[in-house]
JSON list of C-alpha atoms in Angstrom, two decimals:
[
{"chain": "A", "resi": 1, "resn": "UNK", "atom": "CA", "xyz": [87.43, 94.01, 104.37]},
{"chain": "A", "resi": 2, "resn": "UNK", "atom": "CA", "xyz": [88.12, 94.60, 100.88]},
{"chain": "A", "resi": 3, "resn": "UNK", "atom": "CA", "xyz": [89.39, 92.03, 98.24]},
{"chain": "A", "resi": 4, "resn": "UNK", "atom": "CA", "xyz": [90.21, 91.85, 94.64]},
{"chain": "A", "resi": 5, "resn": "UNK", "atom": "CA", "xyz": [89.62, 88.72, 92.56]},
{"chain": "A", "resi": 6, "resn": "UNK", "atom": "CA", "xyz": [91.63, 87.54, 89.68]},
{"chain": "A", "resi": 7, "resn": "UNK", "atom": "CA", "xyz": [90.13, 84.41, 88.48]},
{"chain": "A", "resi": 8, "resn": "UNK", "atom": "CA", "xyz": [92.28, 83.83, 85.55]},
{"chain": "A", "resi": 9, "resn": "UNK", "atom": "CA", "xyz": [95.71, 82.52, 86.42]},
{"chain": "A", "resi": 10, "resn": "UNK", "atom": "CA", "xyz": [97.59, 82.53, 83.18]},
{"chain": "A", "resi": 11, "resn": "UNK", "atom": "CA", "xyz": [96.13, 83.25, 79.56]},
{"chain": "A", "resi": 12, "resn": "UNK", "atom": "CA", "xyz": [97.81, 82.21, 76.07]},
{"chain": "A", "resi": 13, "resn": "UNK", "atom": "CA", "xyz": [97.02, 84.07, 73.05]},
{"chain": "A", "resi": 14, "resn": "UNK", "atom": "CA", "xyz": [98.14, 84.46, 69.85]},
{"chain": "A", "resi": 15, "resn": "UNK", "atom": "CA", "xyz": [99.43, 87.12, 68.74]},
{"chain": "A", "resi": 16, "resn": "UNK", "atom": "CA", "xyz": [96.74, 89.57, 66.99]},
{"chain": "A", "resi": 17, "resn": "UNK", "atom": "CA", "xyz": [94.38, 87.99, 69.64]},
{"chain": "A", "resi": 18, "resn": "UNK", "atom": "CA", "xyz": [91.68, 90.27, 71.60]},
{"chain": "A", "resi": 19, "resn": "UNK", "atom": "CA", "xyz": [92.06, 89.29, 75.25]},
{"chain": "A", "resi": 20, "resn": "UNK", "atom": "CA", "xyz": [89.91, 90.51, 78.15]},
{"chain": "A", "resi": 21, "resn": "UNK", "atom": "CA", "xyz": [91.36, 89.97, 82.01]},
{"chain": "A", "resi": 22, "resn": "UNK", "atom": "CA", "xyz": [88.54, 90.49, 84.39]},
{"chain": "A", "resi": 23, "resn": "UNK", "atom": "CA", "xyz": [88.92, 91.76, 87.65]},
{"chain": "A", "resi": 24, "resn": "UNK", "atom": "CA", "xyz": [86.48, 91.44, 90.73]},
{"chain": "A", "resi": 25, "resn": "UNK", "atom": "CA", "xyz": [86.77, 93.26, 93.48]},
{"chain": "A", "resi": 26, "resn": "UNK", "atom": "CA", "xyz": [84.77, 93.47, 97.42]},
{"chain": "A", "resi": 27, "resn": "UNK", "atom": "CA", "xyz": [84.28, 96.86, 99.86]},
{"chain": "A", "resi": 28, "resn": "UNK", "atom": "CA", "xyz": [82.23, 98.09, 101.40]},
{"chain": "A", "resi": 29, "resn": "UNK", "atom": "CA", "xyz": [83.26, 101.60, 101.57]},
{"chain": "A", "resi": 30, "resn": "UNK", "atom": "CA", "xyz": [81.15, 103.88, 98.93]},
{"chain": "A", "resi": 31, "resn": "UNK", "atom": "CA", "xyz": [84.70, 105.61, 98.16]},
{"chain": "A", "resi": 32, "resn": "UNK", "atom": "CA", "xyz": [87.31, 103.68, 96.69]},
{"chain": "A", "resi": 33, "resn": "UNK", "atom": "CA", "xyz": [90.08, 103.83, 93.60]},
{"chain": "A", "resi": 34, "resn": "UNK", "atom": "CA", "xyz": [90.69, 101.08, 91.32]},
{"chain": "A", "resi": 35, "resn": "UNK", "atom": "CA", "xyz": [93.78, 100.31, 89.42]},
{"chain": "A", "resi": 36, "resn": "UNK", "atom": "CA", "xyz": [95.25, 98.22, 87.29]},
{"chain": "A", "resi": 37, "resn": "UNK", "atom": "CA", "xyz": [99.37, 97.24, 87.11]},
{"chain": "A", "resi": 38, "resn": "UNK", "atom": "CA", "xyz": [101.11, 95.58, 84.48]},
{"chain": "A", "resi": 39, "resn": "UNK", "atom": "CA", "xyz": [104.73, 93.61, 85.56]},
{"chain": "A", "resi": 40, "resn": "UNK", "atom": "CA", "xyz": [106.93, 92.76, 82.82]},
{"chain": "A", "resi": 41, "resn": "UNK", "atom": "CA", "xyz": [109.33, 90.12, 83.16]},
{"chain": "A", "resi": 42, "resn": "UNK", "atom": "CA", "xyz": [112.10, 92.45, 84.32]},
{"chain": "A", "resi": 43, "resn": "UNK", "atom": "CA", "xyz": [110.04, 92.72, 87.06]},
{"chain": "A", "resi": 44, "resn": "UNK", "atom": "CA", "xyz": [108.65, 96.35, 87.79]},
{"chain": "A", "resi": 45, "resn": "UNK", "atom": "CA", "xyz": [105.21, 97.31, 88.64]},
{"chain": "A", "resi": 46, "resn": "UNK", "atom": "CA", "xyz": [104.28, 99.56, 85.36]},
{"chain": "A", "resi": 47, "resn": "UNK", "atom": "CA", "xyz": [101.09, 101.99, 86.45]},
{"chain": "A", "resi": 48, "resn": "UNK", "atom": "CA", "xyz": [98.41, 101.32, 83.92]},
{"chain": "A", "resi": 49, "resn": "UNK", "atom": "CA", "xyz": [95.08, 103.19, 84.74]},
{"chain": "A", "resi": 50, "resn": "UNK", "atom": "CA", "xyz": [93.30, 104.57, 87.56]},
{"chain": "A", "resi": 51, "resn": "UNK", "atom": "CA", "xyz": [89.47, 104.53, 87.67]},
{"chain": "A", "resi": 52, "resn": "UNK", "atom": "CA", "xyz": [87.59, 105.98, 91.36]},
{"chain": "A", "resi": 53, "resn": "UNK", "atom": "CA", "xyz": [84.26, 104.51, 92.44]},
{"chain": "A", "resi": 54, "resn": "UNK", "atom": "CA", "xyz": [81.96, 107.52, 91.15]},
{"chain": "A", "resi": 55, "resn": "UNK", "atom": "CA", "xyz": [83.33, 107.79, 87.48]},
{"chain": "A", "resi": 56, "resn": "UNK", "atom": "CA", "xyz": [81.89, 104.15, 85.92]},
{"chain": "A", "resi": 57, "resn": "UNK", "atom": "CA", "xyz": [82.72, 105.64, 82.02]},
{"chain": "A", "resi": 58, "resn": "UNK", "atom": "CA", "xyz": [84.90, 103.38, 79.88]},
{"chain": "A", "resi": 59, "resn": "UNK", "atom": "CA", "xyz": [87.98, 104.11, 79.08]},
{"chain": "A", "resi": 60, "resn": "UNK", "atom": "CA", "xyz": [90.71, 103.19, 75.96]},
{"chain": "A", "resi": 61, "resn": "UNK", "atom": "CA", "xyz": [93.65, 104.13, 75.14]},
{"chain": "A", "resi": 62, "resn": "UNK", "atom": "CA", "xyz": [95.44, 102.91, 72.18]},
{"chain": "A", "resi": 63, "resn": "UNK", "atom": "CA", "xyz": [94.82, 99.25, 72.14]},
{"chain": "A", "resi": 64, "resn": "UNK", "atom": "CA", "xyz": [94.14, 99.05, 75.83]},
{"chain": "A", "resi": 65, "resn": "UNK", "atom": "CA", "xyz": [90.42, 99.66, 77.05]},
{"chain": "A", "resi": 66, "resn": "UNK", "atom": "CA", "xyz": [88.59, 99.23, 80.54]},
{"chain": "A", "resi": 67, "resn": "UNK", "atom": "CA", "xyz": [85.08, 98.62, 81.43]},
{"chain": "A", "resi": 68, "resn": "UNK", "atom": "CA", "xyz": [84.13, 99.53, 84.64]},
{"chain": "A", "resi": 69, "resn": "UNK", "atom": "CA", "xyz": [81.03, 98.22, 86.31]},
{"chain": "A", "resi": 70, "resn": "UNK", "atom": "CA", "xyz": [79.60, 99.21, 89.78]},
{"chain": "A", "resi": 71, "resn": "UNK", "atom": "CA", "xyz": [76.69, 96.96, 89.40]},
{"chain": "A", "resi": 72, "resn": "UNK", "atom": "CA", "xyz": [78.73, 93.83, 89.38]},
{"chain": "A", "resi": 73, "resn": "UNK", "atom": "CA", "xyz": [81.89, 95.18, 90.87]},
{"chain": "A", "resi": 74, "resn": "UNK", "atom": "CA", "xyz": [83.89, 94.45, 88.16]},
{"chain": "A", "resi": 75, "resn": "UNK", "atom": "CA", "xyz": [87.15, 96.28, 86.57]},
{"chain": "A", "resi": 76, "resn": "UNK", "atom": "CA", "xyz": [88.09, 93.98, 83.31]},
{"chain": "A", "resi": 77, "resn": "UNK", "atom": "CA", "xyz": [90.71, 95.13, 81.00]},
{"chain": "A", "resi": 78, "resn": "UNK", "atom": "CA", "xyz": [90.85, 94.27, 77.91]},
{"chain": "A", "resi": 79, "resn": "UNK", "atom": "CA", "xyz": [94.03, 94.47, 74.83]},
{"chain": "A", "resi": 80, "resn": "UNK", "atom": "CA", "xyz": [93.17, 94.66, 71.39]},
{"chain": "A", "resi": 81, "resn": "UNK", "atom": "CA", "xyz": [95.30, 93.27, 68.78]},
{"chain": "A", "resi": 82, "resn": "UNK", "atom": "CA", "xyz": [97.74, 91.59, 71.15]},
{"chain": "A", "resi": 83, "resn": "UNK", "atom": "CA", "xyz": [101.40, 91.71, 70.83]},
{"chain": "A", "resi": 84, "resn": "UNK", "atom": "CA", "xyz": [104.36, 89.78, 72.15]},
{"chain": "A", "resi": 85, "resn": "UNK", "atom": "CA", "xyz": [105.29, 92.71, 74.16]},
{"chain": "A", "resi": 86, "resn": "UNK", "atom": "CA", "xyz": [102.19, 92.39, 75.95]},
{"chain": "A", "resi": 87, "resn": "UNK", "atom": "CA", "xyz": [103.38, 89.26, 77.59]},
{"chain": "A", "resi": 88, "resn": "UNK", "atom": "CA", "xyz": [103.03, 90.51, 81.51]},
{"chain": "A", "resi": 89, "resn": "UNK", "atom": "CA", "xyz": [101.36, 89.74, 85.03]},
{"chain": "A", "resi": 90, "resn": "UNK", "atom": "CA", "xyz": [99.10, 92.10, 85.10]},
{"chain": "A", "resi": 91, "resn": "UNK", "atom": "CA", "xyz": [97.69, 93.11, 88.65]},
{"chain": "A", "resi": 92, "resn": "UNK", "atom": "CA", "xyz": [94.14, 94.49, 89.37]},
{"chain": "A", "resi": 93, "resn": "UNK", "atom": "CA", "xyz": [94.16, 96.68, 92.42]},
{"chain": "A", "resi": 94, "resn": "UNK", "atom": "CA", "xyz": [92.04, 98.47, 94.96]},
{"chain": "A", "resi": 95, "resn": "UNK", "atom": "CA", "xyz": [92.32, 100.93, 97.49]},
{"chain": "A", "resi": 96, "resn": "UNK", "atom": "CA", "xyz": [89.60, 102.34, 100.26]},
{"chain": "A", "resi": 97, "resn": "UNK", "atom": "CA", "xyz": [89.30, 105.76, 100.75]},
{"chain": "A", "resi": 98, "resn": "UNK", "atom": "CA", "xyz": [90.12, 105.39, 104.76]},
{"chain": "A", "resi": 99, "resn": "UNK", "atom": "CA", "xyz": [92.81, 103.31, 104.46]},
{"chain": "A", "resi": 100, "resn": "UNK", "atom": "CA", "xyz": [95.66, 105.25, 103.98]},
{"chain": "A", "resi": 101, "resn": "UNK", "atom": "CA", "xyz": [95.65, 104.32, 99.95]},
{"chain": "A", "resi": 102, "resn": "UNK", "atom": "CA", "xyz": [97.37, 100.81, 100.74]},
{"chain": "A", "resi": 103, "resn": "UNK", "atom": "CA", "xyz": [96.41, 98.56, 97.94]},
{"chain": "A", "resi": 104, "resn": "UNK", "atom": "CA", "xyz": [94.98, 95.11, 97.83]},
{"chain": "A", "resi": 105, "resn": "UNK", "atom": "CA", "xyz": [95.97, 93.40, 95.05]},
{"chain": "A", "resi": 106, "resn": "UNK", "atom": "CA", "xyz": [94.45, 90.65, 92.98]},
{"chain": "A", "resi": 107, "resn": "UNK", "atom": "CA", "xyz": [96.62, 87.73, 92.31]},
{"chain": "A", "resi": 108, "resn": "UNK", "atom": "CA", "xyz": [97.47, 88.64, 88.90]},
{"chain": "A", "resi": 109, "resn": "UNK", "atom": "CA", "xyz": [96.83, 86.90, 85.95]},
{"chain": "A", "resi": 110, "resn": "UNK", "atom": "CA", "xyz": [99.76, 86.01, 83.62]},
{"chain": "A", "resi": 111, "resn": "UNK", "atom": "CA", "xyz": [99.70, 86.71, 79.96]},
{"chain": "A", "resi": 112, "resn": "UNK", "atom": "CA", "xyz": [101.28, 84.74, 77.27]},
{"chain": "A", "resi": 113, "resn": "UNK", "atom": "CA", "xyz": [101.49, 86.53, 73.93]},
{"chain": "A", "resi": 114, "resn": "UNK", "atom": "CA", "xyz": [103.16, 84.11, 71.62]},
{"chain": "A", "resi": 115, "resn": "UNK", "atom": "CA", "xyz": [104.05, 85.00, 68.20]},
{"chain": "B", "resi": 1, "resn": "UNK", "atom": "CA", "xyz": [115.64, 110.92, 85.95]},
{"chain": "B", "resi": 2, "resn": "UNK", "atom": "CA", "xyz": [114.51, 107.69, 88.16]},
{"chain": "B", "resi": 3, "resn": "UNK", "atom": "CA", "xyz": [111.66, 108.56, 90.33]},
{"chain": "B", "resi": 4, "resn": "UNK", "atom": "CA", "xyz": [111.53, 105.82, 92.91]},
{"chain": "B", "resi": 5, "resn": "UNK", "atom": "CA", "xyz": [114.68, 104.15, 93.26]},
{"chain": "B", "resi": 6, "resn": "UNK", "atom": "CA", "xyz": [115.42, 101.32, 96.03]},
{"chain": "B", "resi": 7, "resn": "UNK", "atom": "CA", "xyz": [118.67, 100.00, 97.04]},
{"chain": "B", "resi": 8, "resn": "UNK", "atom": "CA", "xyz": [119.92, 97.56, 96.95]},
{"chain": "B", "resi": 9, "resn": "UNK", "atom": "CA", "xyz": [118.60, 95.74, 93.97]},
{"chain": "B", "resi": 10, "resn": "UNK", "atom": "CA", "xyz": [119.86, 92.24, 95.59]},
{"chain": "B", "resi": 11, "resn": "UNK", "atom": "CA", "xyz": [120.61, 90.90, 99.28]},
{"chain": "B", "resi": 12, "resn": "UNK", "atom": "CA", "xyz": [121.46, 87.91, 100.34]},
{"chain": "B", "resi": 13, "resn": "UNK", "atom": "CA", "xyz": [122.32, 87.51, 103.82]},
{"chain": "B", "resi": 14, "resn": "UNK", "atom": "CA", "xyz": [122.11, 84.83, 106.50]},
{"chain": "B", "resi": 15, "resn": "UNK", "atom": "CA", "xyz": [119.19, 83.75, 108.90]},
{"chain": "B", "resi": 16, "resn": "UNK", "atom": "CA", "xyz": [118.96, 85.84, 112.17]},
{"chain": "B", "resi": 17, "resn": "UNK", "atom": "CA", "xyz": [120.59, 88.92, 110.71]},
{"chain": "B", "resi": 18, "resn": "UNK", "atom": "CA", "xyz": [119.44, 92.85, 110.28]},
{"chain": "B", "resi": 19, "resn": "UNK", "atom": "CA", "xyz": [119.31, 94.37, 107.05]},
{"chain": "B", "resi": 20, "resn": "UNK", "atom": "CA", "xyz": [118.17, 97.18, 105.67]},
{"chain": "B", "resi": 21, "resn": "UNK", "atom": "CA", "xyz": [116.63, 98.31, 102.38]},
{"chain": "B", "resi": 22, "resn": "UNK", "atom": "CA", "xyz": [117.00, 101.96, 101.24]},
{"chain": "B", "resi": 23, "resn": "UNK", "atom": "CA", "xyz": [113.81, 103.77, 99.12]},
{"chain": "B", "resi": 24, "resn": "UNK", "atom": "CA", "xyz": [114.09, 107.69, 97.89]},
{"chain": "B", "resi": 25, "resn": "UNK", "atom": "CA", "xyz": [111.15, 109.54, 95.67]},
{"chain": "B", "resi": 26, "resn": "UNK", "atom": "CA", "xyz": [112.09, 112.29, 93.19]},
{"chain": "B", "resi": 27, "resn": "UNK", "atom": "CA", "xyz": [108.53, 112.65, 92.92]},
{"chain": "B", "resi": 28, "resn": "UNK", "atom": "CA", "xyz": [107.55, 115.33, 95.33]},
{"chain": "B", "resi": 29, "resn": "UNK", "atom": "CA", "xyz": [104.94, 112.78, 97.13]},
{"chain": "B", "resi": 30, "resn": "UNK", "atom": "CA", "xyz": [103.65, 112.92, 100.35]},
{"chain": "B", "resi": 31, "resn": "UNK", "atom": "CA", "xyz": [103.16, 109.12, 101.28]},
{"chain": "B", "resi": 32, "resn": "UNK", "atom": "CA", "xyz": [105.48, 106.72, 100.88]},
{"chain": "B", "resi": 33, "resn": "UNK", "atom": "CA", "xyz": [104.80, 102.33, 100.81]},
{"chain": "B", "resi": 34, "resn": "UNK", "atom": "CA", "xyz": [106.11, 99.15, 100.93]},
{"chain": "B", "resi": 35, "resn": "UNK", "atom": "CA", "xyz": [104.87, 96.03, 99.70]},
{"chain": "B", "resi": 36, "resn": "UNK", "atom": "CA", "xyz": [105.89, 92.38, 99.48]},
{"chain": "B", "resi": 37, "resn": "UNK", "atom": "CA", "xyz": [105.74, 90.23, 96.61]},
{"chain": "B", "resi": 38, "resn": "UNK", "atom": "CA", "xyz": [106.14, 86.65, 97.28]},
{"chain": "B", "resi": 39, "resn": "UNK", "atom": "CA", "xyz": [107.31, 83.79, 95.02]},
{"chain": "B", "resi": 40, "resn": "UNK", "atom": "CA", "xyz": [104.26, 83.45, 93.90]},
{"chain": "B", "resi": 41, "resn": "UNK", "atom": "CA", "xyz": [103.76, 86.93, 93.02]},
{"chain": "B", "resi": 42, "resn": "UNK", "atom": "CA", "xyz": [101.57, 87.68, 95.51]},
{"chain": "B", "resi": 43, "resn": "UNK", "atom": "CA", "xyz": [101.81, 91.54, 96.83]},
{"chain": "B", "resi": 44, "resn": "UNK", "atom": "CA", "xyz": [100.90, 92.54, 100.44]},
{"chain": "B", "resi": 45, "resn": "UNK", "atom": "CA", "xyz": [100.79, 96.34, 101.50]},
{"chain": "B", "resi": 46, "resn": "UNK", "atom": "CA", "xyz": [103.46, 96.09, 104.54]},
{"chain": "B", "resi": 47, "resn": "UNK", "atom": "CA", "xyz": [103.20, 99.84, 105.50]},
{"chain": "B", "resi": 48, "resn": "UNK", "atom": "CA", "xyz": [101.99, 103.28, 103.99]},
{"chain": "B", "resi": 49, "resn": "UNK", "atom": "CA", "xyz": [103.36, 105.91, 105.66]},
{"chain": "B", "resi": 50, "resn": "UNK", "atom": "CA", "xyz": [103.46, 110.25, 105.17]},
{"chain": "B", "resi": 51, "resn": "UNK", "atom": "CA", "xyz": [104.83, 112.84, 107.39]},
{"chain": "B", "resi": 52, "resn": "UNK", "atom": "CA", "xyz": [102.17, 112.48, 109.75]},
{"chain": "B", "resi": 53, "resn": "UNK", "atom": "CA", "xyz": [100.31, 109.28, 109.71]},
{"chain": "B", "resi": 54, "resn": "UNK", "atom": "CA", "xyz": [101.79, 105.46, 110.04]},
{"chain": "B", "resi": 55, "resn": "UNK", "atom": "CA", "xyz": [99.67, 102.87, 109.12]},
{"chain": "B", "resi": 56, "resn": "UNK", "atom": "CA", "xyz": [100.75, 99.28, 109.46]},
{"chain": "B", "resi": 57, "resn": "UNK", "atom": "CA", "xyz": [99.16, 96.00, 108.08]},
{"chain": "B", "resi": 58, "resn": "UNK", "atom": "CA", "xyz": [98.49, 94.11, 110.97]},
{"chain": "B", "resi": 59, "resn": "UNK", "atom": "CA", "xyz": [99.55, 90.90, 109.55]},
{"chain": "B", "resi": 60, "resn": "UNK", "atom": "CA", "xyz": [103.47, 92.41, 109.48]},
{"chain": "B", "resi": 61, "resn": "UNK", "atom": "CA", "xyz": [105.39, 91.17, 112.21]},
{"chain": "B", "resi": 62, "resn": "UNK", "atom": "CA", "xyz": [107.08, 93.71, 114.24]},
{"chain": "B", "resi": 63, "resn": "UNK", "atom": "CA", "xyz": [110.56, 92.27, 112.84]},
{"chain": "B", "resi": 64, "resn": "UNK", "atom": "CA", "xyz": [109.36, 95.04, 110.23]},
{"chain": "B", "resi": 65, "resn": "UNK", "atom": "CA", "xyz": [109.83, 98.65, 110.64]},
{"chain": "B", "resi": 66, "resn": "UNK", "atom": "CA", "xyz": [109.84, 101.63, 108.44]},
{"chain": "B", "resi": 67, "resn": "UNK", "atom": "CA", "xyz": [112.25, 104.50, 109.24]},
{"chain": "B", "resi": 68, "resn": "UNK", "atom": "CA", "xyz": [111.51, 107.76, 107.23]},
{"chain": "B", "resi": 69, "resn": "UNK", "atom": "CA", "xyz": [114.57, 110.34, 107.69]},
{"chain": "B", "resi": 70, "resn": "UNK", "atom": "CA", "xyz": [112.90, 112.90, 105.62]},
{"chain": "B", "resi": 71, "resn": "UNK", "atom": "CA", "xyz": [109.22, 112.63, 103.38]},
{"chain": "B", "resi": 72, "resn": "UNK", "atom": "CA", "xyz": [111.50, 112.00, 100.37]},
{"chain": "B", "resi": 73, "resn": "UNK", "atom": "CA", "xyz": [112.65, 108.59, 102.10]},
{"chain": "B", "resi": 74, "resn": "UNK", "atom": "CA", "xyz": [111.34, 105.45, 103.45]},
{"chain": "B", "resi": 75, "resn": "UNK", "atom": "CA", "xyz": [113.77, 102.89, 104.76]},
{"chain": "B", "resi": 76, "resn": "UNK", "atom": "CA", "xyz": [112.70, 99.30, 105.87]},
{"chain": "B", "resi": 77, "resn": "UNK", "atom": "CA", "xyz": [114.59, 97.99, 108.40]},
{"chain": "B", "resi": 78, "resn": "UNK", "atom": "CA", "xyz": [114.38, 94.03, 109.32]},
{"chain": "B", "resi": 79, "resn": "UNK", "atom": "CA", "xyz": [115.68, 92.54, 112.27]},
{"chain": "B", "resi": 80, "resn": "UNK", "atom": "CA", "xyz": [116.35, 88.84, 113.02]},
{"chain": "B", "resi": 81, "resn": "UNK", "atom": "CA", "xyz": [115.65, 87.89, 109.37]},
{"chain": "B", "resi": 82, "resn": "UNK", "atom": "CA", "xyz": [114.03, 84.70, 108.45]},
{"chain": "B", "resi": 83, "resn": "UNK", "atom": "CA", "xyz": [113.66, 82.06, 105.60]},
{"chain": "B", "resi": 84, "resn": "UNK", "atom": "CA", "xyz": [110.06, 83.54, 105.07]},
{"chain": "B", "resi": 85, "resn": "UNK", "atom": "CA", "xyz": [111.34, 86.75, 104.71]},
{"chain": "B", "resi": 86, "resn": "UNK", "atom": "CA", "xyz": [113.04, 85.88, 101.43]},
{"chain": "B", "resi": 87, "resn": "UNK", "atom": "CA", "xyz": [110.57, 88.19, 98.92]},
{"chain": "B", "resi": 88, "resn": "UNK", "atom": "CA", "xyz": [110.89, 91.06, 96.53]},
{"chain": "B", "resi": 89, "resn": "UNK", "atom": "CA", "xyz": [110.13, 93.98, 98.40]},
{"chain": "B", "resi": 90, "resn": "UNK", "atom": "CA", "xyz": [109.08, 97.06, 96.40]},
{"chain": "B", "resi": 91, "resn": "UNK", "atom": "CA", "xyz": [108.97, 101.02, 97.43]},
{"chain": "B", "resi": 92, "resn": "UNK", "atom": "CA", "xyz": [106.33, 102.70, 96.13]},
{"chain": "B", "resi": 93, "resn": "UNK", "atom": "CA", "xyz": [105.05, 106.85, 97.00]},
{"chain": "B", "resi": 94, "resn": "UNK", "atom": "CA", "xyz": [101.78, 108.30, 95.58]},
{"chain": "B", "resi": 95, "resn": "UNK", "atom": "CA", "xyz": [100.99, 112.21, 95.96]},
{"chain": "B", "resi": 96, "resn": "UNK", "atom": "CA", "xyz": [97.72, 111.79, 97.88]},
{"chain": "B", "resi": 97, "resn": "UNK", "atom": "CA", "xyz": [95.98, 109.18, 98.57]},
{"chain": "B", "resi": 98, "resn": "UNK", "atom": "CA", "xyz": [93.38, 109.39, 95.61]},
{"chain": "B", "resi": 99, "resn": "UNK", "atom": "CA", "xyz": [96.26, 109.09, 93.14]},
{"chain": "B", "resi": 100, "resn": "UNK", "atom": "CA", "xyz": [98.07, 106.11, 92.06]},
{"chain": "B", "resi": 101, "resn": "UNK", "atom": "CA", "xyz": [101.30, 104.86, 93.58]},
{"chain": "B", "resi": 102, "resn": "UNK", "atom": "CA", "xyz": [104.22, 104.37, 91.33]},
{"chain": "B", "resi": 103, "resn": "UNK", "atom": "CA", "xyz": [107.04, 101.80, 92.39]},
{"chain": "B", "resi": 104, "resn": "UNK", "atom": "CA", "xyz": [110.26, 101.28, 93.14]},
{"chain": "B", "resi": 105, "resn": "UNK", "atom": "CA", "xyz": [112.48, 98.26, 90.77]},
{"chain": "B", "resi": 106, "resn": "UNK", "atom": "CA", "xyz": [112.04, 96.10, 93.55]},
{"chain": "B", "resi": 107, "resn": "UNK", "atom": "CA", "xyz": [114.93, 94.40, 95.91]},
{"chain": "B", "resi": 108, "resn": "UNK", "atom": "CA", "xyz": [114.96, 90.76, 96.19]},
{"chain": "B", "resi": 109, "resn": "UNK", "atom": "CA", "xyz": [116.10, 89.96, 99.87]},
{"chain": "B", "resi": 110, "resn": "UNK", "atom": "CA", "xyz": [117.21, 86.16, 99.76]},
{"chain": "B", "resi": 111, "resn": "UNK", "atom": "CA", "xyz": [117.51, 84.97, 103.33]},
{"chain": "B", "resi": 112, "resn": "UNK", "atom": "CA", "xyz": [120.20, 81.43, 103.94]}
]
């Protein structure tokens, strides 16, 4: 059965802060899609990034960047420079390749930015 | 343009009711979802669904059902409503199964 880990609850920063949210995940299916979903506090699910099981190269955008490693099944995400605006659940997510996409979320980790 | 919308936004309603929650895509995509989030913010896949394939988590009770009219909808209908079903329940449709899912605002069902 497959499983995603969020270890980290809640994080405060400062603003200007580097923060890294790690994300472990569980499957044993050798084709599988992970994800990662930011929810503000309005409340919607915000898609992030995408990453499937055979493509392990980093990836950044802006002030956002993901390291992706098979070896110890692990999908952190990491912001740069933090700002207020940051301030979010963020969800880690994974889906198998037989079962019909459904996802199986992590528990989320909150994020505290504060100025 | 919104591209997965969900009505309505809240319900409240009483124990031992029906209600149903309304979810349309813009998007063009094949497979539709929903997902509960609790008050913890847990989310739990309930059902993903496309025009030819149902697949439901096994945990959902049969209370649950999802009624698709057409592959640009996917209803969820409860029946005989309980406190525990009191939740945010969120839409969400992906174009294959490969891509990512994008989601509804969410409707937060408050059960009396």
């Amino acid at each position: 059965a497959q499983k995603v880990t969020q270890a980290q609850t809640e994080i405060s920063v400062v603003e200007k802060e580097d923060v890294t949210l790690d994300c472990v995940y569980e499957t044993r299916d050798t084709t599988y899609y992970l994800f990662w979903y930011k929810q503000p506090p309005s409340g919607e699910l915000v898609f992030l990034i995408r990453r499937n099981s055979f493509d392990e190269q980093n990836e950044i955008s802006g002030r956002y960047s993901w390291n992706f490693q098979k070896s110890t099944s692990s999908f952190n995400f990491t912001i740069t420079a933090s700002q207020v605006v940051d301030s979010a659940v963020y969800f880690c997510a994974l889906s198998e390749g037989y079962a019909g996409n459904m996802l199986t979320f992590g528990g989320g980790t909150r994020l505290m930015v504060k100025p | 343009d919104t591209a997965v919308s969900q009505t309505p936004k809240y319900l409240v309603t009483q124990m031992g009711n029906d209600k149903s929650i309304k979810c349309e895509q813009n998007l063009g995509h094949d497979t539709m979802y929903w997902y509960k989030q609790d008050s913890k913010k847990f989310l739990k896949i309930m059902f993903s669904y496309n025009n030819k394939e149902l697949i439901i988590n096994e945990t959902v009770p049969n209370r649950f059902s999802p009624k698709s009219p057409d592959k640009a909808h996917l209803n969820l209908h409860i029946n005989s409503l309980e406190l525990g079903d009191s939740a945010v329940y969120f839409c969400a449709s992906s174009q294959d199964r490969a891509y990512e899912q994008y989601f509804g605002p969410g409707t937060r069902l408050t059960v009396t």
